[in-house]
PDB file of C-alpha atoms in Angstrom:
ATOM      1  CA  MET S  97       0.039   0.132   0.081  1.00 37.00           C
ATOM      2  CA  ALA S  98       1.166   3.550  -0.914  1.00 44.00           C
ATOM      3  CA  LEU S  99       2.644   5.689   2.015  1.00 48.00           C
ATOM      4  CA  ASN S 100       0.283   8.267   1.098  1.00 47.00           C
ATOM      5  CA  ALA S 101      -2.925   6.377   0.285  1.00 51.00           C
ATOM      6  CA  ARG S 102      -6.455   7.751   0.672  1.00 77.00           C
ATOM      7  CA  LEU S 103      -5.490  11.447   0.447  1.00 86.00           C
ATOM      8  CA  ASP S 104      -8.097  14.061   1.312  1.00 85.00           C
ATOM      9  CA  HIS S 105      -7.739  17.084  -0.761  1.00 84.00           C
ATOM     10  CA  ARG S 106      -9.253  19.276   1.835  1.00 87.00           C
ATOM     11  CA  ASN S 107      -5.916  18.528   4.095  1.00 91.00           C
ATOM     12  CA  PRO S 108      -3.694  21.655   3.686  1.00 91.00           C
ATOM     13  CA  LEU S 109      -0.870  19.360   3.277  1.00 93.00           C
ATOM     14  CA  VAL S 110      -2.046  17.674   0.384  1.00 94.00           C
ATOM     15  CA  ILE S 111      -1.251  19.377  -2.936  1.00 94.00           C
ATOM     16  CA  ASP S 112      -2.927  19.233  -6.137  1.00 93.00           C
ATOM     17  CA  THR S 113      -0.399  18.637  -9.174  1.00 93.00           C
ATOM     18  CA  HIS S 114      -3.076  18.540 -12.033  1.00 90.00           C
ATOM     19  CA  GLU S 115      -2.141  21.913 -13.327  1.00 90.00           C
ATOM     20  CA  LEU S 116       1.582  20.651 -13.369  1.00 91.00           C
ATOM     21  CA  GLY S 117       0.602  17.968 -16.029  1.00 87.00           C
ATOM     22  CA  ARG S 118       2.982  15.098 -16.840  1.00 87.00           C
ATOM     23  CA  ARG S 119       5.112  16.750 -19.377  1.00 90.00           C
ATOM     24  CA  PRO S 120       8.902  16.382 -18.183  1.00 91.00           C
ATOM     25  CA  GLY S 121      10.304  19.555 -17.193  1.00 91.00           C
ATOM     26  CA  ALA S 122       7.056  21.437 -16.143  1.00 93.00           C
ATOM     27  CA  LEU S 123       7.639  23.462 -13.394  1.00 95.00           C
ATOM     28  CA  ARG S 124       5.126  25.013 -10.628  1.00 94.00           C
ATOM     29  CA  ARG S 125       6.065  26.880  -7.474  1.00 95.00           C
ATOM     30  CA  LEU S 126       3.749  27.286  -4.400  1.00 95.00           C
ATOM     31  CA  THR S 127       3.930  29.149  -1.221  1.00 95.00           C
ATOM     32  CA  ARG S 128       1.382  28.626   1.739  1.00 94.00           C
ATOM     33  CA  THR S 129       1.286  28.568   5.328  1.00 96.00           C
ATOM     34  CA  VAL S 130      -0.489  25.676   6.974  1.00 95.00           C
ATOM     35  CA  ASP S 131      -1.192  24.603  10.664  1.00 95.00           C
ATOM     36  CA  ALA S 132       1.279  22.336  12.274  1.00 94.00           C
ATOM     37  CA  PRO S 133      -0.154  18.715  12.752  1.00 92.00           C
ATOM     38  CA  LYS S 134      -0.064  16.792  16.121  1.00 89.00           C
ATOM     39  CA  ASP S 135       3.381  15.502  17.327  1.00 87.00           C
ATOM     40  CA  PHE S 136       5.433  17.654  14.833  1.00 91.00           C
ATOM     41  CA  GLY S 137       8.937  16.990  16.246  1.00 91.00           C
ATOM     42  CA  VAL S 138      10.682  15.075  18.820  1.00 89.00           C
ATOM     43  CA  ARG S 139       8.216  13.961  21.449  1.00 87.00           C
ATOM     44  CA  GLY S 140       9.038  15.035  25.025  1.00 86.00           C
ATOM     45  CA  VAL S 141      12.062  17.016  23.898  1.00 90.00           C
ATOM     46  CA  ILE S 142      11.307  19.662  21.208  1.00 94.00           C
ATOM     47  CA  GLY S 143       8.704  20.255  18.547  1.00 95.00           C
ATOM     48  CA  VAL S 144       6.368  22.593  16.624  1.00 96.00           C
ATOM     49  CA  PRO S 145       3.047  22.906  18.568  1.00 95.00           C
ATOM     50  CA  GLU S 146       0.040  21.387  16.952  1.00 94.00           C
ATOM     51  CA  GLY S 147      -1.627  24.234  15.050  1.00 95.00           C
ATOM     52  CA  ALA S 148       1.274  26.607  14.975  1.00 96.00           C
ATOM     53  CA  PRO S 149       2.071  28.281  11.416  1.00 97.00           C
ATOM     54  CA  VAL S 150       4.289  26.350   9.188  1.00 97.00           C
ATOM     55  CA  ALA S 151       5.518  28.256   6.259  1.00 97.00           C
ATOM     56  CA  LEU S 152       6.057  26.266   3.004  1.00 97.00           C
ATOM     57  CA  ASP S 153       8.026  27.116  -0.010  1.00 97.00           C
ATOM     58  CA  LEU S 154       7.541  24.458  -2.571  1.00 97.00           C
ATOM     59  CA  ARG S 155       9.127  23.910  -6.255  1.00 96.00           C
ATOM     60  CA  MET S 156       7.178  20.813  -7.962  1.00 96.00           C
ATOM     61  CA  GLU S 157       9.007  19.652 -11.167  1.00 96.00           C
ATOM     62  CA  SER S 158       7.504  16.962 -13.412  1.00 94.00           C
ATOM     63  CA  VAL S 159       9.743  14.370 -14.286  1.00 94.00           C
ATOM     64  CA  MET S 160       9.682  10.795 -16.160  1.00 93.00           C
ATOM     65  CA  GLU S 161       8.860   8.775 -12.915  1.00 92.00           C
ATOM     66  CA  GLY S 162       6.417  11.214 -11.236  1.00 95.00           C
ATOM     67  CA  VAL S 163       6.710  14.590  -9.386  1.00 96.00           C
ATOM     68  CA  LEU S 164      10.088  15.888  -7.822  1.00 97.00           C
ATOM     69  CA  VAL S 165       9.226  18.190  -4.711  1.00 97.00           C
ATOM     70  CA  THR S 166      11.855  20.431  -3.356  1.00 97.00           C
ATOM     71  CA  GLY S 167      11.251  22.813  -0.644  1.00 96.00           C
ATOM     72  CA  THR S 168      11.615  24.454   2.832  1.00 97.00           C
ATOM     73  CA  ALA S 169       9.422  24.441   5.871  1.00 96.00           C
ATOM     74  CA  GLY S 170       9.855  27.231   8.439  1.00 97.00           C
ATOM     75  CA  ALA S 171       8.313  27.414  11.949  1.00 97.00           C
ATOM     76  CA  THR S 172       9.105  27.985  15.576  1.00 97.00           C
ATOM     77  CA  ALA S 173       9.761  24.814  17.868  1.00 96.00           C
ATOM     78  CA  GLU S 174       9.325  24.805  21.520  1.00 95.00           C
ATOM     79  CA  GLY S 175      10.883  22.660  24.058  1.00 94.00           C
ATOM     80  CA  GLU S 176      12.859  22.573  27.223  1.00 92.00           C
ATOM     81  CA  CYS S 177      16.697  23.139  27.926  1.00 92.00           C
ATOM     82  CA  VAL S 178      18.288  19.781  28.707  1.00 90.00           C
ATOM     83  CA  ARG S 179      20.678  21.761  31.043  1.00 88.00           C
ATOM     84  CA  CYS S 180      18.744  24.078  32.907  1.00 89.00           C
ATOM     85  CA  LEU S 181      15.138  22.828  32.226  1.00 89.00           C
ATOM     86  CA  GLU S 182      13.796  26.263  31.243  1.00 89.00           C
ATOM     87  CA  PRO S 183      11.363  26.624  28.453  1.00 93.00           C
ATOM     88  CA  LEU S 184      12.802  27.769  25.014  1.00 93.00           C
ATOM     89  CA  ARG S 185      11.632  28.827  21.731  1.00 94.00           C
ATOM     90  CA  GLN S 186      13.622  27.955  18.427  1.00 93.00           C
ATOM     91  CA  GLU S 187      13.125  28.898  14.795  1.00 95.00           C
ATOM     92  CA  VAL S 188      13.598  25.954  12.591  1.00 95.00           C
ATOM     93  CA  GLU S 189      14.056  25.651   8.978  1.00 95.00           C
ATOM     94  CA  ALA S 190      13.867  22.049   7.350  1.00 96.00           C
ATOM     95  CA  GLU S 191      14.837  21.210   3.748  1.00 96.00           C
ATOM     96  CA  PHE S 192      13.620  18.441   2.014  1.00 96.00           C
ATOM     97  CA  GLN S 193      13.370  16.710  -1.640  1.00 96.00           C
ATOM     98  CA  GLU S 194      10.959  13.827  -2.417  1.00 96.00           C
ATOM     99  CA  LEU S 195       9.954  12.044  -5.671  1.00 96.00           C
ATOM    100  CA  PHE S 196       6.428  11.246  -5.859  1.00 95.00           C
ATOM    101  CA  SER S 197       6.039   8.463  -8.217  1.00 94.00           C
ATOM    102  CA  TYR S 198       3.110   7.786 -10.850  1.00 91.00           C
ATOM    103  CA  PRO S 199       1.792   4.350  -9.945  1.00 87.00           C
ATOM    104  CA  ASP S 200       2.067   3.517 -13.475  1.00 79.00           C
ATOM    105  CA  ALA S 201       5.634   3.963 -13.967  1.00 63.00           C
ATOM    106  CA  ASP S 202       8.737   2.357 -12.740  1.00 57.00           C
ATOM    107  CA  ASP S 203      12.141   3.712 -11.852  1.00 48.00           C
ATOM    108  CA  ARG S 204      13.142   3.946 -15.348  1.00 46.00           C
ATOM    109  CA  GLY S 205      10.079   5.937 -16.341  1.00 46.00           C
ATOM    110  CA  ARG S 206       8.515   3.018 -18.363  1.00 45.00           C
ATOM    111  CA  ALA S 207       5.007   1.793 -17.900  1.00 44.00           C
ATOM    112  CA  SER S 208       5.036  -1.018 -15.670  1.00 45.00           C
ATOM    113  CA  ALA S 209       3.183  -4.206 -16.719  1.00 40.00           C
ATOM    114  CA  GLU S 210       1.908  -4.978 -13.282  1.00 48.00           C
ATOM    115  CA  PRO S 211       2.109  -1.728 -10.981  1.00 47.00           C
ATOM    116  CA  GLY S 212       2.692  -2.376  -7.310  1.00 48.00           C
ATOM    117  CA  ASP S 213       4.453  -5.796  -8.228  1.00 51.00           C
ATOM    118  CA  ASP S 214       6.796  -5.278  -5.314  1.00 53.00           C
ATOM    119  CA  ALA S 215       4.919  -4.612  -2.194  1.00 51.00           C
ATOM    120  CA  GLU S 216       7.890  -3.971  -0.123  1.00 50.00           C
ATOM    121  CA  ASP S 217       9.180  -1.330  -2.472  1.00 55.00           C
ATOM    122  CA  ASP S 218       6.047   0.345  -2.538  1.00 58.00           C
ATOM    123  CA  GLU S 219       5.895   0.795   1.164  1.00 64.00           C
ATOM    124  CA  ASP S 220       9.168   2.799   1.014  1.00 73.00           C
ATOM    125  CA  ARG S 221       7.984   5.251  -1.901  1.00 86.00           C
ATOM    126  CA  TYR S 222       5.510   7.837  -2.053  1.00 92.00           C
ATOM    127  CA  PHE S 223       3.077   8.039  -4.864  1.00 93.00           C
ATOM    128  CA  VAL S 224       0.974  10.473  -6.755  1.00 93.00           C
ATOM    129  CA  GLU S 225      -2.811   9.534  -6.225  1.00 92.00           C
ATOM    130  CA  ASP S 226      -5.332  11.004  -8.446  1.00 90.00           C
ATOM    131  CA  ASP S 227      -2.941  14.111  -9.153  1.00 92.00           C
ATOM    132  CA  LEU S 228      -2.579  14.383  -5.342  1.00 94.00           C
ATOM    133  CA  ILE S 229       0.436  14.230  -3.364  1.00 95.00           C
ATOM    134  CA  GLY S 230       0.592  14.226   0.595  1.00 95.00           C
ATOM    135  CA  LEU S 231       3.496  16.282   2.131  1.00 95.00           C
ATOM    136  CA  GLU S 232       2.872  15.444   5.826  1.00 94.00           C
ATOM    137  CA  PRO S 233       5.121  12.446   6.490  1.00 93.00           C
ATOM    138  CA  VAL S 234       7.909  14.255   4.326  1.00 95.00           C
ATOM    139  CA  LEU S 235       7.478  17.325   6.345  1.00 94.00           C
ATOM    140  CA  ARG S 236       7.551  15.315   9.626  1.00 93.00           C
ATOM    141  CA  ASP S 237      10.708  13.532   8.789  1.00 93.00           C
ATOM    142  CA  ALA S 238      12.513  16.818   7.604  1.00 95.00           C
ATOM    143  CA  VAL S 239      11.553  18.731  10.602  1.00 93.00           C
ATOM    144  CA  VAL S 240      12.422  16.030  13.128  1.00 92.00           C
ATOM    145  CA  LEU S 241      16.039  15.831  11.514  1.00 94.00           C
ATOM    146  CA  ALA S 242      16.383  19.727  11.452  1.00 94.00           C
ATOM    147  CA  LEU S 243      15.559  19.917  15.384  1.00 94.00           C
ATOM    148  CA  PRO S 244      18.405  19.514  17.858  1.00 92.00           C
ATOM    149  CA  MET S 245      18.138  16.145  19.945  1.00 90.00           C
ATOM    150  CA  GLN S 246      19.435  18.086  22.919  1.00 92.00           C
ATOM    151  CA  PRO S 247      18.053  21.594  22.896  1.00 93.00           C
ATOM    152  CA  VAL S 248      19.790  24.301  25.249  1.00 92.00           C
ATOM    153  CA  CYS S 249      18.547  27.837  25.770  1.00 90.00           C
ATOM    154  CA  GLN S 250      22.078  29.056  25.057  1.00 88.00           C
ATOM    155  CA  ASP S 251      25.332  27.331  23.901  1.00 88.00           C
ATOM    156  CA  ASP S 252      27.023  28.357  27.248  1.00 87.00           C
ATOM    157  CA  CYS S 253      23.968  27.517  29.451  1.00 85.00           C
ATOM    158  CA  PRO S 254      25.912  26.225  32.736  1.00 79.00           C
ATOM    159  CA  GLY S 255      22.736  24.258  33.740  1.00 76.00           C
ATOM    160  CA  LEU S 256      21.784  23.485  37.283  1.00 77.00           C
ATOM    161  CA  CYS S 257      23.810  23.131  40.531  1.00 76.00           C
ATOM    162  CA  SER S 258      24.331  19.457  41.166  1.00 75.00           C
ATOM    163  CA  GLU S 259      23.867  19.870  44.861  1.00 72.00           C
ATOM    164  CA  CYS S 260      20.980  22.178  45.249  1.00 76.00           C
ATOM    165  CA  GLY S 261      19.287  22.530  41.780  1.00 68.00           C
ATOM    166  CA  VAL S 262      19.668  26.344  41.678  1.00 74.00           C
ATOM    167  CA  ARG S 263      19.933  27.661  37.975  1.00 74.00           C
ATOM    168  CA  LEU S 264      23.480  28.541  37.609  1.00 65.00           C
ATOM    169  CA  ALA S 265      22.937  31.319  35.079  1.00 68.00           C
ATOM    170  CA  ASP S 266      20.653  33.212  37.494  1.00 68.00           C
ATOM    171  CA  ASP S 267      23.540  33.245  40.208  1.00 69.00           C
ATOM    172  CA  PRO S 268      27.006  32.930  38.476  1.00 71.00           C
ATOM    173  CA  ASP S 269      28.903  33.260  41.898  1.00 71.00           C
ATOM    174  CA  HIS S 270      26.808  30.285  43.430  1.00 74.00           C
ATOM    175  CA  HIS S 271      28.969  27.547  44.866  1.00 71.00           C
ATOM    176  CA  HIS S 272      29.126  25.235  47.913  1.00 75.00           C
ATOM    177  CA  ASP S 273      32.264  24.669  50.105  1.00 67.00           C
ATOM    178  CA  ALA S 274      33.588  21.355  49.248  1.00 65.00           C
ATOM    179  CA  VAL S 275      34.213  18.871  51.889  1.00 61.00           C
ATOM    180  CA  ASP S 276      36.468  15.826  51.390  1.00 62.00           C
ATOM    181  CA  ILE S 277      34.293  12.847  52.784  1.00 62.00           C
ATOM    182  CA  ARG S 278      37.654  11.188  53.697  1.00 62.00           C
ATOM    183  CA  TRP S 279      37.837  13.818  56.348  1.00 59.00           C
ATOM    184  CA  ALA S 280      34.293  14.259  57.407  1.00 61.00           C
ATOM    185  CA  ALA S 281      34.514  11.599  59.993  1.00 62.00           C
ATOM    186  CA  LEU S 282      37.729  12.884  61.429  1.00 61.00           C
ATOM    187  CA  GLN S 283      36.193  16.317  61.911  1.00 62.00           C
ATOM    188  CA  GLY S 284      33.401  14.636  63.600  1.00 61.00           C
ATOM    189  CA  ILE S 285      35.796  13.302  66.112  1.00 67.00           C
ATOM    190  CA  ALA S 286      37.770  16.390  66.404  1.00 60.00           C
ATOM    191  CA  GLY S 287      34.406  18.119  67.384  1.00 60.00           C
ATOM    192  CA  SER S 288      33.688  15.563  69.981  1.00 65.00           C
ATOM    193  CA  LEU S 289      37.108  15.874  71.504  1.00 62.00           C
ATOM    194  CA  GLU S 290      36.904  19.668  71.793  1.00 60.00           C
ATOM    195  CA  SER S 291      33.494  19.255  73.441  1.00 59.00           C
ATOM    196  CA  GLY S 292      34.908  16.907  75.986  1.00 56.00           C
ATOM    197  CA  ASP S 293      38.111  19.139  76.905  1.00 57.00           C
ATOM    198  CA  LYS S 294      35.716  22.064  77.688  1.00 54.00           C
ATOM    199  CA  ASP S 295      33.611  19.866  79.967  1.00 55.00           C
ATOM    200  CA  ASP S 296      36.868  18.740  81.711  1.00 57.00           C
ATOM    201  CA  THR S 297      38.109  22.108  82.164  1.00 55.00           C
ATOM    202  CA  SER S 298      34.710  23.372  83.672  1.00 55.00           C
ATOM    203  CA  GLY S 299      34.897  20.666  86.000  1.00 53.00           C
ATOM    204  CA  THR S 300      38.338  21.495  87.159  1.00 54.00           C
ATOM    205  CA  ASP S 301      37.482  24.930  87.707  1.00 55.00           C
ATOM    206  CA  SER S 302      34.530  24.268  89.868  1.00 53.00           C
ATOM    207  CA  GLY S 303      36.652  21.956  91.950  1.00 54.00           C
ATOM    208  CA  ALA S 304      39.255  24.590  92.648  1.00 52.00           C
ATOM    209  CA  ASP S 305      36.774  27.178  93.632  1.00 54.00           C
ATOM    210  CA  GLU S 306      35.314  24.790  96.137  1.00 54.00           C
ATOM    211  CA  LYS S 307      38.721  24.167  97.915  1.00 53.00           C
ATOM    212  CA  GLN S 308      39.055  27.941  98.149  1.00 53.00           C
ATOM    213  CA  GLU S 309      35.793  28.099  99.741  1.00 53.00           C
ATOM    214  CA  LYS S 310      36.734  25.653 102.186  1.00 50.00           C
TER     215      LYS S 310
END
């Protein structure tokens, strides 16, 4: 089954190529702004919100095998900085090029005796269906590849303090006094000894006072 089967001409990401015709070399340009579909990006990381505007600039060319589509998609993606967890917005421009094949032609541009003979091949290709082509899967792949897998609010974002979680960009001088865990136990013993010495000294002084009174 073709990847873009059962296309709906009312979908703004479905393009009618009827005016382009099948004469090789015929060219048509198209610009339009569409609403981003659901899950347009890397889920849980960064993506274009559903319904956000996506600007398309398309170049459609008729070739022997079908319709070659070259274009760009521009949009604003939203996500979360992987270092400091702050929300971020990032402009993204994805470039793509895809051949939408005519169902009755093979890769050499000759009519196939039995179109769709190789089912596995068909699953990996996009087809022109009743002069319609569906751009959504092509755009989705292009946008995902254009988005950063580890988005940051700024290249030098210092992230969060590993001890208390404070955002370091808001407090550049933030720090904690480092204590070597190898000495922590000795410091505790030293503190106990100091307390004991003070107690002994206090007791001695009290005894001396009693003797003087006698």
